[in-house]
Amino acid sequence: MPVSEDGGPVVGEDGLARCPWGLSTPDYVAYHDHEWGRPVHGDDALFERVCLEAFQSGLSWITILRRRETFRAAFKGFEIDAVASFTDVDRERLLADPGIIRNRAKVDASIANAVAARALRDEGGLDALVWSFAPDPATRPAPRTVAEVPAITPESKALAKALKSHGFRFVGPTTAHALMQACGLVNDHLAGCFAR
């Protein structure tokens, strides 16, 4: 990963300053520049991110990013109703799919999370729940270095607790914070990063 001397943004060959991780591979450049930290709304879109963040647990994000289209195909576009209706046949199909992460606990969690997300519709939906934990941006100064970017925050702890109370799995505080970063609830692009 490119690193500046002070841990701050790094200027790429295109002259743009980015968070250091955003320059490590072409896949990361595209993800950093066009997706990470941008607001994501919609129950199905947020359900996809919850699932992918859970699959990422213990792995590098690039592993998931490079398999994202295969995940989307395997999980029927992450349509909540479709995944909530998965049967044991679907579960075995997923566990045999070499294009995704074949972890039984994570596959089972994704199906259970779809059921939980579907049940949330009576309470406003997954979008409303997740976004209710977005902190006031004025209370979060821009991090200057990678070392200043938190892995867990009070809001991510609260979001994880709320998701678990609704039956979600694989949604601890670190995973919840990664979700908040990826979906734009918090802006953890470094000060000086062009994407901030």
C-alpha positions as a Markdown table, in Angstrom:
| # | Residue | x | y | z |
|---|---|---|---|---|
| 1 | Met | 0.0 | 0.0 | 0.0 |
| 2 | Pro | 1.4 | 3.4 | -0.9 |
| 3 | Val | 2.1 | 5.4 | 2.3 |
| 4 | Ser | 3.0 | 9.1 | 2.7 |
| 5 | Glu | 5.6 | 10.0 | 5.3 |
| 6 | Asp | 3.0 | 11.3 | 7.6 |
| 7 | Gly | 0.3 | 8.7 | 7.0 |
| 8 | Gly | -1.9 | 11.2 | 5.1 |
| 9 | Pro | -3.2 | 11.2 | 1.5 |
| 10 | Val | -0.9 | 10.1 | -1.3 |
| 11 | Val | -0.8 | 11.7 | -4.7 |
| 12 | Gly | -1.4 | 9.2 | -7.5 |
| 13 | Glu | 0.0 | 9.2 | -11.1 |
| 14 | Asp | -3.1 | 11.1 | -12.1 |
| 15 | Gly | -2.2 | 14.0 | -9.7 |
| 16 | Leu | -5.1 | 13.3 | -7.3 |
| 17 | Ala | -4.5 | 12.9 | -3.6 |
| 18 | Arg | -6.2 | 9.8 | -2.2 |
| 19 | Cys | -6.4 | 7.8 | 1.0 |
| 20 | Pro | -3.3 | 5.5 | 0.9 |
| 21 | Trp | -5.4 | 2.3 | 0.6 |
| 22 | Gly | -7.2 | 3.8 | -2.4 |
| 23 | Leu | -4.0 | 3.5 | -4.5 |
| 24 | Ser | -2.9 | -0.1 | -3.8 |
| 25 | Thr | -4.7 | -1.8 | -6.7 |
| 26 | Pro | -6.8 | -0.6 | -9.7 |
| 27 | Asp | -9.8 | -2.2 | -8.1 |
| 28 | Tyr | -9.3 | -0.1 | -5.0 |
| 29 | Val | -8.8 | 3.1 | -7.0 |
| 30 | Ala | -12.2 | 2.6 | -8.7 |
| 31 | Tyr | -13.9 | 1.7 | -5.4 |
| 32 | His | -12.3 | 4.5 | -3.5 |
| 33 | Asp | -13.0 | 7.1 | -6.1 |
| 34 | His | -16.6 | 6.2 | -7.0 |
| 35 | Glu | -18.2 | 4.2 | -4.2 |
| 36 | Trp | -16.6 | 4.2 | -0.7 |
| 37 | Gly | -18.1 | 6.9 | 1.5 |
| 38 | Arg | -20.9 | 7.7 | -1.0 |
| 39 | Pro | -24.4 | 7.6 | 0.5 |
| 40 | Val | -26.2 | 4.3 | -0.2 |
| 41 | His | -29.9 | 4.0 | 0.3 |
| 42 | Gly | -32.6 | 1.4 | -0.3 |
| 43 | Asp | -33.2 | -1.8 | 1.7 |
| 44 | Asp | -31.8 | -4.2 | -1.0 |
| 45 | Ala | -28.7 | -2.1 | -1.5 |
| 46 | Leu | -28.0 | -1.9 | 2.2 |
| 47 | Phe | -28.7 | -5.6 | 2.6 |
| 48 | Glu | -26.1 | -6.3 | 0.0 |
| 49 | Arg | -23.5 | -4.2 | 1.9 |
| 50 | Val | -24.4 | -5.9 | 5.2 |
| 51 | Cys | -23.9 | -9.3 | 3.6 |
| 52 | Leu | -20.6 | -8.4 | 1.8 |
| 53 | Glu | -19.2 | -6.8 | 5.0 |
| 54 | Ala | -20.1 | -10.0 | 6.9 |
| 55 | Phe | -18.4 | -12.1 | 4.2 |
| 56 | Gln | -15.3 | -9.8 | 4.5 |
| 57 | Ser | -14.9 | -10.5 | 8.2 |
| 58 | Gly | -11.5 | -11.9 | 8.7 |
| 59 | Leu | -10.5 | -11.4 | 5.1 |
| 60 | Ser | -9.2 | -8.5 | 2.9 |
| 61 | Trp | -11.9 | -6.3 | 1.3 |
| 62 | Ile | -10.2 | -6.8 | -2.0 |
| 63 | Thr | -11.1 | -10.5 | -1.8 |
| 64 | Ile | -14.8 | -9.6 | -1.6 |
| 65 | Leu | -14.6 | -6.7 | -4.1 |
| 66 | Arg | -13.1 | -8.9 | -6.8 |
| 67 | Arg | -15.9 | -11.5 | -6.3 |
| 68 | Arg | -18.8 | -9.0 | -5.9 |
| 69 | Glu | -20.4 | -9.8 | -9.3 |
| 70 | Thr | -20.3 | -13.5 | -8.5 |
| 71 | Phe | -21.8 | -12.8 | -5.1 |
| 72 | Arg | -24.6 | -10.8 | -6.7 |
| 73 | Ala | -25.4 | -13.6 | -9.1 |
| 74 | Ala | -25.3 | -16.3 | -6.4 |
| 75 | Phe | -27.5 | -14.2 | -4.1 |
| 76 | Lys | -30.1 | -13.2 | -6.7 |
| 77 | Gly | -29.0 | -9.6 | -6.8 |
| 78 | Phe | -29.3 | -9.5 | -3.0 |
| 79 | Glu | -33.0 | -9.0 | -3.3 |
| 80 | Ile | -34.2 | -9.4 | 0.3 |
| 81 | Asp | -37.4 | -11.4 | -0.6 |
| 82 | Ala | -35.4 | -13.8 | -2.9 |
| 83 | Val | -32.7 | -14.5 | -0.3 |
| 84 | Ala | -35.2 | -14.8 | 2.6 |
| 85 | Ser | -36.9 | -17.5 | 0.5 |
| 86 | Phe | -33.7 | -19.6 | 0.0 |
| 87 | Thr | -34.1 | -23.2 | 0.9 |
| 88 | Asp | -31.6 | -25.9 | 1.9 |
| 89 | Val | -31.0 | -26.5 | -1.8 |
| 90 | Asp | -30.0 | -22.9 | -2.2 |
| 91 | Arg | -27.7 | -23.1 | 0.8 |
| 92 | Glu | -25.9 | -26.2 | -0.6 |
| 93 | Arg | -25.7 | -24.4 | -4.0 |
| 94 | Leu | -24.0 | -21.5 | -2.3 |
| 95 | Leu | -21.6 | -23.7 | -0.4 |
| 96 | Ala | -20.6 | -25.4 | -3.6 |
| 97 | Asp | -20.0 | -22.1 | -5.5 |
| 98 | Pro | -16.2 | -21.5 | -5.9 |
| 99 | Gly | -16.9 | -17.9 | -6.9 |
| 100 | Ile | -18.0 | -16.8 | -3.4 |
| 101 | Ile | -16.6 | -17.4 | 0.1 |
| 102 | Arg | -17.9 | -20.8 | 1.0 |
| 103 | Asn | -18.3 | -20.3 | 4.7 |
| 104 | Arg | -21.4 | -22.0 | 6.1 |
| 105 | Ala | -21.8 | -19.6 | 9.0 |
| 106 | Lys | -21.6 | -16.6 | 6.7 |
| 107 | Val | -24.0 | -18.1 | 4.2 |
| 108 | Asp | -26.5 | -19.0 | 6.9 |
| 109 | Ala | -26.1 | -15.5 | 8.3 |
| 110 | Ser | -26.9 | -13.9 | 4.9 |
| 111 | Ile | -30.1 | -15.9 | 4.7 |
| 112 | Ala | -31.0 | -15.1 | 8.3 |
| 113 | Asn | -30.2 | -11.5 | 7.7 |
| 114 | Ala | -32.6 | -11.4 | 4.7 |
| 115 | Val | -35.4 | -12.8 | 6.9 |
| 116 | Ala | -34.6 | -10.1 | 9.5 |
| 117 | Ala | -34.5 | -7.4 | 6.9 |
| 118 | Arg | -37.8 | -8.4 | 5.5 |
| 119 | Ala | -39.3 | -8.3 | 9.0 |
| 120 | Leu | -38.0 | -4.8 | 9.4 |
| 121 | Arg | -40.4 | -3.5 | 6.7 |
| 122 | Asp | -43.1 | -3.1 | 9.4 |
| 123 | Glu | -40.8 | -0.7 | 11.3 |
| 124 | Gly | -39.7 | 1.4 | 8.3 |
| 125 | Gly | -37.2 | -0.9 | 6.7 |
| 126 | Leu | -33.4 | -1.5 | 6.9 |
| 127 | Asp | -32.6 | 1.8 | 5.3 |
| 128 | Ala | -34.4 | 3.7 | 8.0 |
| 129 | Leu | -32.8 | 1.6 | 10.8 |
| 130 | Val | -29.2 | 1.9 | 9.5 |
| 131 | Trp | -29.4 | 5.6 | 8.7 |
| 132 | Ser | -30.8 | 6.4 | 12.1 |
| 133 | Phe | -27.3 | 5.8 | 13.4 |
| 134 | Ala | -25.5 | 8.2 | 11.1 |
| 135 | Pro | -23.7 | 10.7 | 13.4 |
| 136 | Asp | -23.8 | 14.4 | 12.8 |
| 137 | Pro | -20.9 | 15.2 | 10.4 |
| 138 | Ala | -20.1 | 18.3 | 12.4 |
| 139 | Thr | -19.1 | 16.2 | 15.3 |
| 140 | Arg | -16.5 | 14.2 | 13.3 |
| 141 | Pro | -13.5 | 16.1 | 12.1 |
| 142 | Ala | -11.8 | 14.8 | 9.0 |
| 143 | Pro | -9.1 | 12.3 | 9.9 |
| 144 | Arg | -5.7 | 13.5 | 8.8 |
| 145 | Thr | -4.0 | 10.2 | 8.8 |
| 146 | Val | -4.9 | 6.5 | 8.5 |
| 147 | Ala | -4.1 | 6.1 | 12.2 |
| 148 | Glu | -6.9 | 8.6 | 13.0 |
| 149 | Val | -9.6 | 6.5 | 11.3 |
| 150 | Pro | -11.4 | 4.5 | 14.0 |
| 151 | Ala | -12.4 | 0.8 | 13.6 |
| 152 | Ile | -15.2 | 1.1 | 16.1 |
| 153 | Thr | -17.3 | 4.1 | 17.2 |
| 154 | Pro | -20.1 | 4.6 | 19.7 |
| 155 | Glu | -22.5 | 4.7 | 16.7 |
| 156 | Ser | -21.2 | 1.5 | 15.2 |
| 157 | Lys | -21.6 | -0.2 | 18.6 |
| 158 | Ala | -25.2 | 1.0 | 18.8 |
| 159 | Leu | -25.9 | 0.0 | 15.2 |
| 160 | Ala | -24.5 | -3.5 | 15.7 |
| 161 | Lys | -26.6 | -3.9 | 18.9 |
| 162 | Ala | -29.8 | -2.7 | 17.1 |
| 163 | Leu | -29.2 | -5.0 | 14.1 |
| 164 | Lys | -28.5 | -8.0 | 16.4 |
| 165 | Ser | -31.7 | -7.2 | 18.4 |
| 166 | His | -33.6 | -7.6 | 15.1 |
| 167 | Gly | -32.0 | -11.0 | 14.4 |
| 168 | Phe | -29.1 | -10.0 | 12.2 |
| 169 | Arg | -25.9 | -12.0 | 12.4 |
| 170 | Phe | -22.2 | -11.3 | 11.7 |
| 171 | Val | -22.8 | -7.6 | 12.5 |
| 172 | Gly | -20.4 | -6.7 | 15.3 |
| 173 | Pro | -19.2 | -3.1 | 15.9 |
| 174 | Thr | -16.2 | -3.4 | 13.5 |
| 175 | Thr | -18.4 | -4.7 | 10.7 |
| 176 | Ala | -21.0 | -2.1 | 11.5 |
| 177 | His | -18.4 | 0.6 | 11.2 |
| 178 | Ala | -17.1 | -0.7 | 7.9 |
| 179 | Leu | -20.7 | -0.7 | 6.7 |
| 180 | Met | -21.1 | 2.9 | 7.9 |
| 181 | Gln | -17.9 | 3.9 | 6.1 |
| 182 | Ala | -18.8 | 2.1 | 2.8 |
| 183 | Cys | -22.3 | 3.5 | 2.7 |
| 184 | Gly | -21.6 | 7.1 | 3.5 |
| 185 | Leu | -23.0 | 7.3 | 7.0 |
| 186 | Val | -19.6 | 8.6 | 8.0 |
| 187 | Asn | -16.9 | 10.2 | 5.8 |
| 188 | Asp | -13.6 | 8.7 | 6.7 |
| 189 | His | -11.8 | 9.9 | 3.6 |
| 190 | Leu | -8.7 | 11.7 | 4.9 |
| 191 | Ala | -8.4 | 15.5 | 4.9 |
| 192 | Gly | -6.8 | 16.3 | 1.6 |
| 193 | Cys | -8.2 | 13.3 | -0.2 |
| 194 | Phe | -10.0 | 14.5 | -3.4 |
| 195 | Ala | -13.0 | 12.2 | -2.7 |
| 196 | Arg | -13.7 | 13.9 | 0.7 |
